[in-house]
CSV table of C-alpha atoms and ligand atoms in Angstrom, one decimal:
chain,number,residue,atom,x,y,z
W,1,MET,CA,0.0,-0.3,0.2
W,2,ILE,CA,1.4,3.5,-1.2
W,3,GLY,CA,-0.2,6.5,0.8
W,4,TRP,CA,0.3,9.8,-0.8
W,5,ASP,CA,-0.3,13.5,1.1
W,6,ASN,CA,1.8,17.1,0.6
W,7,LEU,CA,1.0,17.6,4.5
W,8,ILE,CA,-1.3,20.7,3.5
W,9,THR,CA,-3.3,19.8,6.0
W,10,GLY,CA,-2.4,16.8,7.8
W,11,SER,CA,0.3,15.7,9.9
W,12,LYS,CA,3.1,12.6,9.3
W,13,ALA,CA,2.6,11.7,12.9
W,14,ASN,CA,-0.4,10.4,11.8
W,15,LEU,CA,1.3,7.8,10.4
W,16,ASP,CA,3.4,6.6,13.1
W,17,GLY,CA,1.7,3.8,13.7
W,18,LEU,CA,2.0,2.6,10.2
W,19,ARG,CA,6.4,3.3,10.8
W,20,GLY,CA,8.2,-0.3,9.4
W,21,HIS,CA,5.1,-1.8,8.2
W,22,PRO,CA,6.5,-4.2,5.4
W,23,GLY,CA,3.5,-3.1,3.3
W,24,PHE,CA,2.9,0.6,3.6
W,25,ILE,CA,5.0,3.1,1.8
W,26,PHE,CA,4.7,6.7,2.7
W,27,ARG,CA,5.6,9.4,-0.1
W,28,GLU,CA,5.1,13.2,0.9
W,29,GLN,CA,4.4,14.6,-2.7
W,30,ASP,CA,1.4,16.5,-4.1
W,31,ILE,CA,-0.6,14.4,-6.7
W,32,THR,CA,-1.2,17.6,-8.9
W,33,ALA,CA,2.3,17.1,-10.2
W,34,ALA,CA,3.1,13.7,-12.2
W,35,VAL,CA,2.3,10.5,-9.8
W,36,THR,CA,4.2,7.7,-10.8
W,37,VAL,CA,3.9,4.1,-9.6
W,38,GLU,CA,6.6,1.0,-10.3
W,39,GLY,CA,4.3,-2.7,-10.4
W,40,ARG,CA,0.9,-3.7,-9.9
W,41,LEU,CA,-2.0,-1.3,-8.5
W,42,ASP,CA,-5.6,-2.6,-7.7
W,43,LEU,CA,-7.4,0.4,-6.3
W,44,VAL,CA,-6.7,4.3,-6.3
W,45,MET,CA,-8.5,5.7,-2.8
W,46,ASN,CA,-8.6,9.4,-3.9
W,47,LEU,CA,-8.6,11.0,-0.7
W,48,ALA,CA,-6.6,14.0,-1.6
W,49,SER,CA,-8.2,17.6,-0.5
W,50,PRO,CA,-8.2,19.7,2.4
W,51,ALA,CA,-11.5,19.0,3.9
W,52,SER,CA,-12.3,21.9,6.8
W,53,PRO,CA,-13.5,25.2,6.0
W,54,LYS,CA,-10.4,26.8,7.5
W,55,ASP,CA,-8.4,24.9,5.6
W,56,TYR,CA,-10.0,25.5,2.2
W,57,LEU,CA,-10.5,28.8,2.8
W,58,GLU,CA,-7.2,29.5,3.5
W,59,HIS,CA,-5.6,27.5,0.3
W,60,PRO,CA,-8.7,28.0,-2.3
W,61,ILE,CA,-6.6,27.4,-5.3
W,62,GLU,CA,-4.7,24.1,-3.6
W,63,THR,CA,-8.0,22.9,-3.3
W,64,LEU,CA,-9.4,23.7,-6.9
W,65,GLU,CA,-6.3,22.3,-8.4
W,66,VAL,CA,-6.3,19.2,-6.3
W,67,GLY,CA,-9.7,18.3,-7.1
W,68,SER,CA,-9.2,19.1,-10.6
W,69,ILE,CA,-5.3,18.8,-11.5
W,70,GLY,CA,-5.3,16.0,-8.9
W,71,SER,CA,-8.7,14.0,-10.3
W,72,ARG,CA,-7.3,13.2,-13.3
W,73,ASN,CA,-3.5,12.8,-12.7
W,74,LEU,CA,-5.2,9.7,-10.3
W,75,LEU,CA,-8.0,8.4,-12.8
W,76,ASN,CA,-5.4,8.5,-15.5
W,77,LEU,CA,-3.0,6.1,-13.0
W,78,ALA,CA,-5.9,3.7,-12.4
W,79,LEU,CA,-6.5,3.8,-16.2
W,80,GLU,CA,-2.8,2.8,-16.4
W,81,LYS,CA,-2.4,0.2,-14.2
W,82,GLY,CA,-5.7,-1.4,-14.9
W,83,ALA,CA,-7.1,-0.5,-11.0
W,84,ARG,CA,-10.4,0.4,-9.9
W,85,TYR,CA,-10.6,4.2,-8.4
W,86,LEU,CA,-13.0,5.9,-5.6
W,87,LEU,CA,-13.6,9.4,-5.3
W,88,ALA,CA,-13.9,10.9,-1.9
W,89,SER,CA,-16.7,13.3,-3.1
W,90,THR,CA,-18.6,15.2,0.0
W,91,SER,CA,-22.0,16.6,1.4
W,92,GLU,CA,-20.9,19.7,0.1
W,93,SER,CA,-21.8,18.9,-3.2
W,94,TYR,CA,-25.2,19.6,-2.4
W,95,GLY,CA,-23.9,23.1,-1.4
W,96,ASP,CA,-26.8,24.8,1.2
W,97,PRO,CA,-29.7,22.3,0.2
W,98,LEU,CA,-33.3,22.8,-0.2
W,99,VAL,CA,-34.0,18.8,-0.1
W,100,HIS,CA,-33.9,17.3,3.6
W,101,PRO,CA,-32.3,14.7,4.1
W,102,GLN,CA,-30.0,14.9,1.3
W,103,VAL,CA,-30.3,12.0,-1.2
W,104,GLU,CA,-28.3,11.6,-4.2
W,105,THR,CA,-30.9,12.4,-6.8
W,106,TYR,CA,-30.9,15.8,-5.7
W,107,TRP,CA,-28.8,17.6,-7.7
W,108,GLY,CA,-27.7,20.5,-5.2
W,109,ASN,CA,-27.8,24.2,-4.1
W,110,VAL,CA,-24.0,25.3,-4.5
W,111,ASN,CA,-23.1,29.2,-5.0
W,112,PRO,CA,-20.6,28.8,-7.7
W,113,VAL,CA,-18.8,32.4,-6.5
W,114,GLY,CA,-18.7,32.3,-2.8
W,115,PRO,CA,-16.1,31.3,-0.3
W,116,ARG,CA,-17.2,27.7,-0.3
W,117,SER,CA,-17.1,27.3,-4.4
W,118,CYS,CA,-13.5,26.4,-4.2
W,119,TYR,CA,-14.2,23.4,-2.5
W,120,ASP,CA,-17.5,22.2,-3.3
W,121,GLU,CA,-17.2,23.0,-7.5
W,122,SER,CA,-13.9,21.6,-7.1
W,123,LYS,CA,-16.0,18.3,-5.8
W,124,ARG,CA,-18.1,18.3,-7.9
W,125,PHE,CA,-15.6,18.4,-11.1
W,126,ALA,CA,-14.3,15.2,-9.5
W,127,GLU,CA,-17.4,13.8,-9.6
W,128,ALA,CA,-18.0,15.2,-13.0
W,129,ILE,CA,-14.0,13.8,-14.3
W,130,THR,CA,-14.7,10.5,-12.1
W,131,MET,CA,-18.1,9.9,-14.9
W,132,ALA,CA,-16.3,11.2,-17.8
W,133,TYR,CA,-13.1,8.5,-17.3
W,134,HIS,CA,-15.7,5.6,-16.4
W,135,ARG,CA,-18.2,6.1,-19.5
W,136,THR,CA,-15.0,6.8,-21.8
W,137,HIS,CA,-13.0,4.4,-20.8
W,138,GLY,CA,-14.9,2.2,-18.9
W,139,LEU,CA,-12.9,2.7,-15.6
W,140,ARG,CA,-14.1,1.3,-13.0
W,141,THR,CA,-15.0,4.1,-10.5
W,142,ASN,CA,-16.9,4.7,-7.7
W,143,ILE,CA,-18.2,8.0,-5.8
W,144,ALA,CA,-18.7,8.5,-1.9
W,145,ARG,CA,-20.5,11.7,-0.7
W,146,ILE,CA,-19.4,12.3,2.9
W,147,PHE,CA,-20.7,14.0,5.0
W,148,ASN,CA,-19.5,15.2,8.7
W,149,THR,CA,-16.8,12.7,10.2
W,150,TYR,CA,-15.2,13.0,13.0
W,151,GLY,CA,-12.6,10.4,15.3
W,152,PRO,CA,-9.2,10.6,16.7
W,153,ARG,CA,-6.2,12.3,14.6
W,154,MET,CA,-8.2,15.5,13.6
W,155,GLN,CA,-5.9,18.3,13.7
W,156,MET,CA,-7.3,20.0,16.9
W,157,ASP,CA,-6.7,23.6,15.3
W,158,ASP,CA,-8.3,22.7,12.3
W,159,GLY,CA,-11.5,24.5,12.6
W,160,ARG,CA,-14.0,22.7,12.5
W,161,VAL,CA,-16.8,22.1,15.4
W,162,VAL,CA,-15.4,18.5,16.3
W,163,PRO,CA,-12.2,19.4,17.4
W,164,ALA,CA,-13.2,23.3,18.0
W,165,PHE,CA,-15.9,22.7,20.6
W,166,LEU,CA,-13.9,19.1,22.2
W,167,GLY,CA,-10.7,21.4,22.5
W,168,GLN,CA,-12.3,24.5,23.9
W,169,ALA,CA,-14.3,22.4,26.8
W,170,LEU,CA,-11.4,20.3,27.5
W,171,ARG,CA,-9.0,23.7,27.8
W,172,GLY,CA,-12.1,25.2,29.9
W,173,GLU,CA,-12.7,28.1,27.2
W,174,PRO,CA,-16.2,29.2,25.9
W,175,ILE,CA,-17.5,27.3,23.1
W,176,THR,CA,-17.9,29.3,19.9
W,177,VAL,CA,-21.0,28.5,18.4
W,178,PHE,CA,-21.0,30.4,14.7
W,179,GLY,CA,-25.0,31.7,13.7
W,180,ASP,CA,-27.9,30.6,16.4
W,181,GLY,CA,-26.6,27.6,17.0
W,182,ARG,CA,-29.8,26.2,15.3
W,183,GLN,CA,-28.3,25.0,11.8
W,184,THR,CA,-28.0,21.1,12.0
W,185,ARG,CA,-25.1,18.4,11.4
W,186,SER,CA,-24.7,14.5,11.8
W,187,PHE,CA,-21.7,13.4,12.6
W,188,CYS,CA,-20.0,9.3,11.7
W,189,TYR,CA,-17.4,8.3,13.5
W,190,VAL,CA,-14.4,7.1,11.7
W,191,SER,CA,-14.5,3.6,11.2
W,192,ASP,CA,-18.0,3.3,10.0
W,193,LEU,CA,-17.0,5.9,7.6
W,194,VAL,CA,-14.0,3.6,6.5
W,195,ASP,CA,-16.0,0.1,6.3
W,196,GLY,CA,-18.7,2.3,4.2
W,197,LEU,CA,-15.4,3.3,1.9
W,198,ILE,CA,-14.2,-0.1,1.7
W,199,ARG,CA,-17.5,-1.7,1.2
W,200,LEU,CA,-18.3,0.9,-2.0
W,201,SER,CA,-14.7,0.1,-3.2
W,202,ARG,CA,-15.6,-2.9,-4.0
W,203,SER,CA,-19.2,-2.3,-5.4
W,204,GLU,CA,-20.7,-1.8,-8.8
W,205,GLU,CA,-22.5,0.9,-8.3
W,206,ARG,CA,-20.4,4.0,-10.4
W,207,TYR,CA,-23.1,6.9,-9.7
W,208,PRO,CA,-22.6,8.9,-5.9
W,209,VAL,CA,-23.4,7.3,-2.6
W,210,ASN,CA,-23.7,9.0,0.9
W,211,LEU,CA,-21.8,7.9,3.5
W,212,GLY,CA,-22.8,9.1,6.8
W,213,ASN,CA,-24.7,8.9,9.9
W,214,PRO,CA,-28.2,10.4,9.6
W,215,HIS,CA,-28.4,10.7,13.5
W,216,GLU,CA,-29.2,15.2,13.2
W,217,MET,CA,-28.4,18.0,15.5
W,218,THR,CA,-28.2,21.4,15.8
W,219,ILE,CA,-24.8,22.7,16.9
W,220,LEU,CA,-26.0,24.4,19.8
W,221,HIS,CA,-27.4,20.7,21.0
W,222,PHE,CA,-24.1,19.6,19.8
W,223,ALA,CA,-22.0,22.4,22.2
W,224,GLU,CA,-24.5,21.2,25.3
W,225,ALA,CA,-24.2,16.7,24.3
W,226,ILE,CA,-20.1,17.4,24.3
W,227,GLN,CA,-19.5,19.7,28.1
W,228,GLU,CA,-22.1,16.9,29.3
W,229,ILE,CA,-20.1,14.3,28.4
W,230,ILE,CA,-17.1,16.1,29.2
W,231,GLY,CA,-18.5,17.1,32.6
W,232,THR,CA,-17.9,20.7,31.9
W,233,ARG,CA,-20.3,23.9,31.7
W,234,MET,CA,-18.4,26.6,29.9
W,235,PRO,CA,-20.6,29.9,28.7
W,236,ILE,CA,-21.6,30.3,24.6
W,237,ARG,CA,-19.9,32.7,22.9
W,238,PHE,CA,-22.4,33.4,19.7
W,239,HIS,CA,-19.9,34.6,16.4
W,240,PRO,CA,-21.3,35.9,12.8
W,241,LEU,CA,-22.1,32.9,10.9
W,242,PRO,CA,-19.6,32.3,7.9
W,243,GLU,CA,-21.4,32.9,4.6
W,244,ASP,CA,-23.2,30.1,2.4
W,245,ASP,CA,-22.4,27.9,5.9
W,246,PRO,CA,-25.4,24.5,5.3
W,247,LYS,CA,-28.3,25.5,7.4
W,248,LEU,CA,-29.5,21.8,7.2
W,249,ARG,CA,-27.6,18.5,6.9
W,250,ARG,CA,-28.4,15.0,7.4
W,251,PRO,CA,-27.3,12.1,4.7
W,252,GLY,CA,-30.4,9.8,3.3
W,253,ILE,CA,-28.0,6.9,3.4
W,254,GLY,CA,-31.1,4.6,2.1
W,255,LYS,CA,-28.6,3.9,-0.8
W,256,ALA,CA,-26.1,2.8,1.1
W,257,GLN,CA,-28.2,0.5,3.3
W,258,ARG,CA,-29.7,-0.9,0.3
W,259,ILE,CA,-26.8,-2.0,-2.3
W,260,LEU,CA,-24.0,-2.0,0.2
W,261,GLY,CA,-25.3,-3.3,3.0
W,262,TRP,CA,-24.3,-0.6,5.4
W,263,GLU,CA,-25.3,2.0,8.1
W,264,PRO,CA,-23.2,3.3,10.9
W,265,LYS,CA,-22.4,1.3,14.1
W,266,VAL,CA,-21.4,3.5,16.4
W,267,ALA,CA,-23.3,5.8,18.7
W,268,PHE,CA,-22.6,9.2,19.1
W,269,GLU,CA,-21.7,9.3,22.9
W,270,ASP,CA,-18.9,6.1,22.4
W,271,GLY,CA,-17.8,7.6,19.5
W,272,MET,CA,-17.3,11.0,21.1
W,273,ARG,CA,-15.9,9.8,24.6
W,274,ILE,CA,-13.3,7.9,22.1
W,275,THR,CA,-12.2,11.5,20.1
W,276,ILE,CA,-12.1,12.9,23.9
W,277,GLN,CA,-9.4,10.6,25.1
W,278,TYR,CA,-7.9,11.4,21.9
W,279,PHE,CA,-7.6,15.1,22.6
W,280,ARG,CA,-7.2,15.4,26.3
W,281,GLY,CA,-3.7,13.3,25.0
W,282,MET,CA,-3.1,15.5,22.6
W,283,LEU,CA,-4.0,18.6,24.1
W,284,ASP,CA,-0.5,19.6,26.1
W,285,ALA,CA,1.6,18.0,23.3
W,286,VAL,CA,0.4,19.9,20.1
W,287,PRO,CA,0.8,23.5,19.7
W,288,ALA,CA,-1.5,25.4,17.9
W,289,ARG,CA,-1.2,25.9,14.0
W,290,GLY,CA,-1.4,29.6,12.8
M,1,UDP,N1,-19.2,25.8,13.9
M,1,UDP,C1,-19.1,26.5,14.8
M,1,UDP,N2,-18.2,26.5,15.2
M,1,UDP,C2,-17.3,26.4,15.7
M,1,UDP,C3,-17.0,26.0,14.1
M,1,UDP,C4,-18.2,25.4,13.3
M,1,UDP,O1,-20.4,26.8,15.1
M,1,UDP,O2,-16.0,27.1,16.5
M,1,UDP,C5,-20.4,25.7,12.8
M,1,UDP,C6,-20.5,26.1,11.4
M,1,UDP,O3,-20.6,27.2,11.4
M,1,UDP,C7,-21.2,24.7,10.4
M,1,UDP,C8,-21.1,23.9,11.6
M,1,UDP,O4,-20.7,24.3,12.7
M,1,UDP,O5,-22.7,25.1,10.9
M,1,UDP,C9,-20.3,22.7,10.9
M,1,UDP,O6,-18.7,23.2,10.9
M,1,UDP,P1,-17.1,22.5,10.0
M,1,UDP,O7,-16.6,23.9,10.1
M,1,UDP,O8,-17.3,21.3,11.1
M,1,UDP,O9,-18.1,22.0,8.9
M,1,UDP,P2,-18.8,21.8,7.7
M,1,UDP,O10,-19.9,20.8,8.1
M,1,UDP,O11,-19.4,23.6,7.8
M,1,UDP,O12,-18.5,21.5,6.7
């Protein structure tokens, strides 16, 4: 197995458990540059992209390039090697959705020139070029639309709501809720997501499949729930809602249930407890970025 990452938002420390593993090679490389591999390849999984709004707003051009040039490079690699190809796309393909819950047949409500467009349109292009390679070259492709996923090894300061609130609650700081906190998200634990991705990569489904946990809650409720689990009660500080922040998000997972026999297994409290434990351990060790 080969892992490529230019570490624009990731961390090499996340691979510590694989160091010295005879079946794993890591290459610190940007997939927007030419990607070559010696020997056989069975499957190319394209998970490359900044995914946190804070990160992609800081790197809009890199985000557009990795979804377009990077996707094309990995599709060409899969084609050359006769390998299967899986694209990690996103619930952001639905933009600020007008259909709830979001189902794969919904085409979305994306602002093509707003601040989030660098991510949304990059992923929508990545979906389009994946379908084009399938239709033109018969490449065996899959497209996962991943909804909010969390777990150990997220960057504490990546700005997303899970690390933000857990870090604040653990440090005894006020919780920063954007807007009135009535916007919703549905959080999926990482092991469930990985199981879904592996099942999808083995399936014959070429059109997008949602992978996420349909357990939906408001951001305000999420702030209260994690304080309850941690056993703190910090004040809530309300900040302006970022532009184009989706108001409702919950995956319709009927398709994944039907064709992959997949649904999330890890309960919110259980996944959060494991993640809290991880962040507690990291708190003193990791200096804040930027
Ligand atoms: N959010 C928040 N406070 C934070 C970070 C995020 O209230 O410190 C909100 C954000 O406005 C959004 C939701 O939490 O409505 C999820 O944000 P995140 O950045 O995790 O990812 P998104 O789901 O928007 O891609």
